[in-house]
Short mmCIF file of C-alpha atoms in Angstrom, two decimals:
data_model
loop_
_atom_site.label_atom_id
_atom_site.label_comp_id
_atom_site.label_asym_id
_atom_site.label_seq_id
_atom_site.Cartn_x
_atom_site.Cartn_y
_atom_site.Cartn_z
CA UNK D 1 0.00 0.00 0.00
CA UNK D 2 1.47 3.46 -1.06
CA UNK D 3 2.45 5.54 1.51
CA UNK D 4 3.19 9.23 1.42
CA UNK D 5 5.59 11.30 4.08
CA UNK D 6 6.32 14.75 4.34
CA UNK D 7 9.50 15.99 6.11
CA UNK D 8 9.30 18.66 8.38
CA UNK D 9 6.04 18.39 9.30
CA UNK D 10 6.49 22.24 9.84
CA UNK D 11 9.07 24.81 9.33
CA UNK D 12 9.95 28.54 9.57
CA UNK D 13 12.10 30.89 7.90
CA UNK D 14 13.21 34.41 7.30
CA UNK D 15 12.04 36.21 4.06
CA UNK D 16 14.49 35.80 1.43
CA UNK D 17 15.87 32.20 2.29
CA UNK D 18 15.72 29.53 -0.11
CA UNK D 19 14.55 26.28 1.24
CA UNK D 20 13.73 22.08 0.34
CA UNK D 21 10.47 20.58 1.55
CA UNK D 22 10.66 16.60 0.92
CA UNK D 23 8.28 14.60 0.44
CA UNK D 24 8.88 10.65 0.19
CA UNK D 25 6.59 7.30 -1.31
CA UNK D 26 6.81 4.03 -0.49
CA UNK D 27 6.19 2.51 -3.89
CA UNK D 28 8.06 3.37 -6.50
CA UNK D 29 5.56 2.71 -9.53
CA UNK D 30 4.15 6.24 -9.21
CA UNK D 31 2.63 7.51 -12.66
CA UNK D 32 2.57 11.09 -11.19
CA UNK D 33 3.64 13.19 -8.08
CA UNK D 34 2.15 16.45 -7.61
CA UNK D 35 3.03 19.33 -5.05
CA UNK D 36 -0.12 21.42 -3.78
CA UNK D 37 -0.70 24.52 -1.61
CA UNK D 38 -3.09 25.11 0.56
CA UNK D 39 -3.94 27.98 2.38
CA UNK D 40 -6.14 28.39 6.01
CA UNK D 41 -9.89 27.58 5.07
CA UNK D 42 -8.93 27.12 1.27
CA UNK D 43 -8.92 23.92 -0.87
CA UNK D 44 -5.34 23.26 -2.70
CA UNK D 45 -3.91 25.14 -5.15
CA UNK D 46 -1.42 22.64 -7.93
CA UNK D 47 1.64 23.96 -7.90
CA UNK D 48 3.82 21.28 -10.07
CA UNK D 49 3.12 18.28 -11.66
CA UNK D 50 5.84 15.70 -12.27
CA UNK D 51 5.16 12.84 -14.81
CA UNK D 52 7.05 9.54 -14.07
CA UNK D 53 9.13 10.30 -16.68
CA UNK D 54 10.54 13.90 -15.90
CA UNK D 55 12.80 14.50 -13.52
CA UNK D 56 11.78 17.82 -12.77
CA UNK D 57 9.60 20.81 -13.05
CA UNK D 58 9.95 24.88 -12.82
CA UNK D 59 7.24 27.58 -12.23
CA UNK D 60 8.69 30.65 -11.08
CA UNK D 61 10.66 30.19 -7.74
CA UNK D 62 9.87 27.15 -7.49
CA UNK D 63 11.02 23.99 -8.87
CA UNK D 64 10.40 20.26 -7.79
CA UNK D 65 12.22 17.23 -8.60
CA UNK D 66 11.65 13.59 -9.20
CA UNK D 67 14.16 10.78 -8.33
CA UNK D 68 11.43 7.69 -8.47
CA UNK D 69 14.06 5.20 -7.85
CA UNK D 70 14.55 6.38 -4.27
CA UNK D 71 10.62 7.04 -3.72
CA UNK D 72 11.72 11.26 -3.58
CA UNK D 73 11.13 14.04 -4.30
CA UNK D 74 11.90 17.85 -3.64
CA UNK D 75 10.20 21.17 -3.81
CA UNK D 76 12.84 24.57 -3.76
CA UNK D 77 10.97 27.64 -2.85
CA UNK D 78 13.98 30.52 -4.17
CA UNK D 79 13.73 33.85 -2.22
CA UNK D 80 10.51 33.19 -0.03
CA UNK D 81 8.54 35.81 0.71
CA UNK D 82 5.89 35.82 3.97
CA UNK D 83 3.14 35.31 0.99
CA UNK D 84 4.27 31.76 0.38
CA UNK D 85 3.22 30.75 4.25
CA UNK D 86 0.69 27.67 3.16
CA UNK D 87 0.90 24.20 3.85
CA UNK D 88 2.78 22.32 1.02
CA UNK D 89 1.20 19.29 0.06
CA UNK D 90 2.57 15.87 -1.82
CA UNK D 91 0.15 13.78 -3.73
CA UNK D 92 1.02 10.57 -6.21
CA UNK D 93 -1.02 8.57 -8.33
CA UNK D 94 -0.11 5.36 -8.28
CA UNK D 95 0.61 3.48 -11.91
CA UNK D 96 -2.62 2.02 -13.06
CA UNK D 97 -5.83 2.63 -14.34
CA UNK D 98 -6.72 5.16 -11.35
CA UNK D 99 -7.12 9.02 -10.66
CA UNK D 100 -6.60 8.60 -7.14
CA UNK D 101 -4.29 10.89 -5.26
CA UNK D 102 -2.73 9.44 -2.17
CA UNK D 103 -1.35 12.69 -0.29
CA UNK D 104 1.41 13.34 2.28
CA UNK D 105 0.92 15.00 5.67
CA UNK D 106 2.02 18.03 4.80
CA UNK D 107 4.55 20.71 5.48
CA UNK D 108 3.23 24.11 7.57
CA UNK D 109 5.76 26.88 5.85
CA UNK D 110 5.84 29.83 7.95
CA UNK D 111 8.32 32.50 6.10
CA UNK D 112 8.80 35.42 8.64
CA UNK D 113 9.09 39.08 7.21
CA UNK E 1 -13.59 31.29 -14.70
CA UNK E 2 -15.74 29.60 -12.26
CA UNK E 3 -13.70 27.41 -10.62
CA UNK E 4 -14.93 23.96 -8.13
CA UNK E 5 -18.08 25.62 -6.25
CA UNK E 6 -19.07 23.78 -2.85
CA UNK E 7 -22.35 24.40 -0.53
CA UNK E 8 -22.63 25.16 2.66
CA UNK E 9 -19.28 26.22 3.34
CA UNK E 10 -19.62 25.48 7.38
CA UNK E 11 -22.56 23.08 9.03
CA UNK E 12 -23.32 23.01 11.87
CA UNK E 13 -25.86 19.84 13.29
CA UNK E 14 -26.95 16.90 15.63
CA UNK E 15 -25.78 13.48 15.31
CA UNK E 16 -28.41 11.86 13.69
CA UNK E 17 -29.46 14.42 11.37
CA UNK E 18 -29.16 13.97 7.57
CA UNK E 19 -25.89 15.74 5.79
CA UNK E 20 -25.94 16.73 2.32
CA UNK E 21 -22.83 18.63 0.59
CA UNK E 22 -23.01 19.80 -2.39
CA UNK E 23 -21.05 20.13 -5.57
CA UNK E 24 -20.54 21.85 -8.77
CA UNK E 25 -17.57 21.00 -10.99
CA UNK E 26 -15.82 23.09 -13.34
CA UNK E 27 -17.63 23.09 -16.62
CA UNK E 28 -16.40 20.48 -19.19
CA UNK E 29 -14.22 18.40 -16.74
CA UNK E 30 -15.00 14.64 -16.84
CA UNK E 31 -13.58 13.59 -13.45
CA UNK E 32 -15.19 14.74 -10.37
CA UNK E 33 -13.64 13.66 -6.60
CA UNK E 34 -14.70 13.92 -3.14
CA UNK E 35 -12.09 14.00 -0.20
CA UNK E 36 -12.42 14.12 3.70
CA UNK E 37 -9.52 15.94 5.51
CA UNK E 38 -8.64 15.79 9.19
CA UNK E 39 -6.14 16.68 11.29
CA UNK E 40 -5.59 12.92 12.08
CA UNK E 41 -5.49 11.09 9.01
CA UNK E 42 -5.00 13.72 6.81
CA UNK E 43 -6.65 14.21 3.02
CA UNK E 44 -8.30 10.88 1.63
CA UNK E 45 -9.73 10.38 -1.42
CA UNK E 46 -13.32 9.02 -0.47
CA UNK E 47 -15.01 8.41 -4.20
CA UNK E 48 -14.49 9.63 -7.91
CA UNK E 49 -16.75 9.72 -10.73
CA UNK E 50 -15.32 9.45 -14.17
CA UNK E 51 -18.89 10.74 -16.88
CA UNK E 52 -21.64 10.97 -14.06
CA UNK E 53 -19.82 7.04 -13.21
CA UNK E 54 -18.28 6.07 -9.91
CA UNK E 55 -15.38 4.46 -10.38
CA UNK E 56 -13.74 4.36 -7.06
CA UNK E 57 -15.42 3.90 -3.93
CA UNK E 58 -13.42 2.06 -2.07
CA UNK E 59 -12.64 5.25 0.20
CA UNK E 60 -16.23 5.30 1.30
CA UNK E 61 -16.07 4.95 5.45
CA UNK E 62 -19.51 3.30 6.05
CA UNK E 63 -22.46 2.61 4.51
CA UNK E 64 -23.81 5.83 6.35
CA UNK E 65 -21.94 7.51 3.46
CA UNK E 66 -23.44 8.01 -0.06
CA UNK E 67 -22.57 10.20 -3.10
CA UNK E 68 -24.48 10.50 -6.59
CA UNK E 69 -23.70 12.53 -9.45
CA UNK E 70 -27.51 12.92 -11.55
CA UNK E 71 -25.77 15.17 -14.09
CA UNK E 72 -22.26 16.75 -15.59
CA UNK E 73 -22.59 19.94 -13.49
CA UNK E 74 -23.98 18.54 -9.64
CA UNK E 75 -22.79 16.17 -7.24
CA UNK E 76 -23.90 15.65 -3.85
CA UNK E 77 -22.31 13.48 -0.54
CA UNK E 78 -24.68 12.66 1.97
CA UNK E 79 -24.26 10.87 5.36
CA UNK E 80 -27.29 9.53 6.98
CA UNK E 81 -27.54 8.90 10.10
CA UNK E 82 -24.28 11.41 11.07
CA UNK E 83 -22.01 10.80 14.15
CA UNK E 84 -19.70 13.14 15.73
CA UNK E 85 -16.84 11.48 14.07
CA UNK E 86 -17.91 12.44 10.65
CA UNK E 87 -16.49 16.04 12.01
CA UNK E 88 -14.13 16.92 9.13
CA UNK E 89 -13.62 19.19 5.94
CA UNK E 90 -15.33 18.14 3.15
CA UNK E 91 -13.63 18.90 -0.60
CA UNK E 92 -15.16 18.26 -4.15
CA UNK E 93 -12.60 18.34 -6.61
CA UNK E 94 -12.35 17.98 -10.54
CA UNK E 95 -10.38 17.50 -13.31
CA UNK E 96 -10.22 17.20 -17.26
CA UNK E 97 -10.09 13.12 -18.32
CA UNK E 98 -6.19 12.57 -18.29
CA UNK E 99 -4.08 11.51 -15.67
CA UNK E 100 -1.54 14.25 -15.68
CA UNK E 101 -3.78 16.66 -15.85
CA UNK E 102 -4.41 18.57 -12.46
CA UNK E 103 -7.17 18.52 -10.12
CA UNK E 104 -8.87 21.64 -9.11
CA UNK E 105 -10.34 21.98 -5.67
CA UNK E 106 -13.24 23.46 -3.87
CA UNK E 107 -12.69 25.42 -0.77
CA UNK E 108 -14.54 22.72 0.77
CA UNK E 109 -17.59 22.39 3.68
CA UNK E 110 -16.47 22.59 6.95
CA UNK E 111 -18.93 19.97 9.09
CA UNK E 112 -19.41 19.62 12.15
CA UNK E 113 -21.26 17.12 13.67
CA UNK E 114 -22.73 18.03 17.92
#
């Protein structure tokens, strides 16, 4: 059964920093990993979307990367600003004929102006 | 554009009582899911419909729980009879047919259950 784990489970910086939140999968036979955001009394936000295939993926400051050998992966927030306080969410699909997302637990970003 | 609409945003009511959430997808997406987040176990998948179809219920807690989806544009989860543990946030997502597309999320019902 696919597991998903998010390390830290919370975390706070000072504007400007770069930072790495990790997220990690039991099985490797993933056909997808996604990062989301979600802000306080919001539904998630995609951020990235990683096909099996790719090893990584850039919008703006932020980039995430694959390595589905080792069950990883990696999202770098460049320069963080307090705006990109959220909670950072991991999701896979599992390879297959499904849609379902199994998601992490999360990572509470706190970036201090 | 529109994006995933969800109704009530917060309910409030006594175990026992009938639940119904509501759920409008974003026009022309084909996939429509229904989560349950809590602080315990987190965001689970609890059924998807793929064309008006449920695919995947496996997620489903308890035959208390029930979902339907009549038409392309309205879903609904209901629990009958509720229970205090039901107590959770509620999202409706969708998505357009393919895998790697993403899915696009409500800003979800907020139940409580007294």
């Amino acid at each position: 059964k696919q597991e998903v784990t998010q390390i830290p489970a919370a975390l706070s910086v000072p504007e400007g920093e770069n930072l790495v939140l990790n997220c990690s999968f039991t099985d490797s036979a993933i056909y997808n990993l996604q990062w989301f955001r979600q802000d306080p009394g919001k539904g998630l936000t995609s951020l990235l979307l990683i096909q099996s295939s790719q090893r990584e993926q850039t919008s703006g400051r932020l980039n995430a990367s694959l390595d589905k050998s080792s069950g990883r992966s990696t999202l770098y927030i460049a320069a963080s600003q307090p705006g990109d306080s959220a909670t950072y969410l991991c999701a896979v699909i599992d390879g297959g004929a499904t849609n379902k997302l199994i998601f992490g637990t999360g990572t509470l970003l706190a970036v201090q102006p | 554009d529109a994006g995933v609409i969800q109704s009530p945003r917060h309910e409030v009511t006594e175990m026992g009582q009938e639940v119904t959430l509501r759920c409008k997808p974003i026009s022309g997406h084909d996939y429509l899911f229904w989560y349950r987040q809590t602080m315990m176990r987190g965001l689970e998948l609890l059924i998807y419909f793929n064309n008006n179809v449920p695919i995947d219920d496996s997620g489903m807690p308890e035959d208390r729980f029930s979902a339907k989806m009549p038409n392309a544009s309205f879903s609904t989860l209901k629990i009958q009879p509720s229970e205090p543990r039901d107590s959770a946030v509620y999202f409706c997502a969708s998505s357009v047919g393919h895998r790697n597309q993403p899915q696009h999320f409500g800003d979800g019902t907020r139940l409580s259950i007294l």
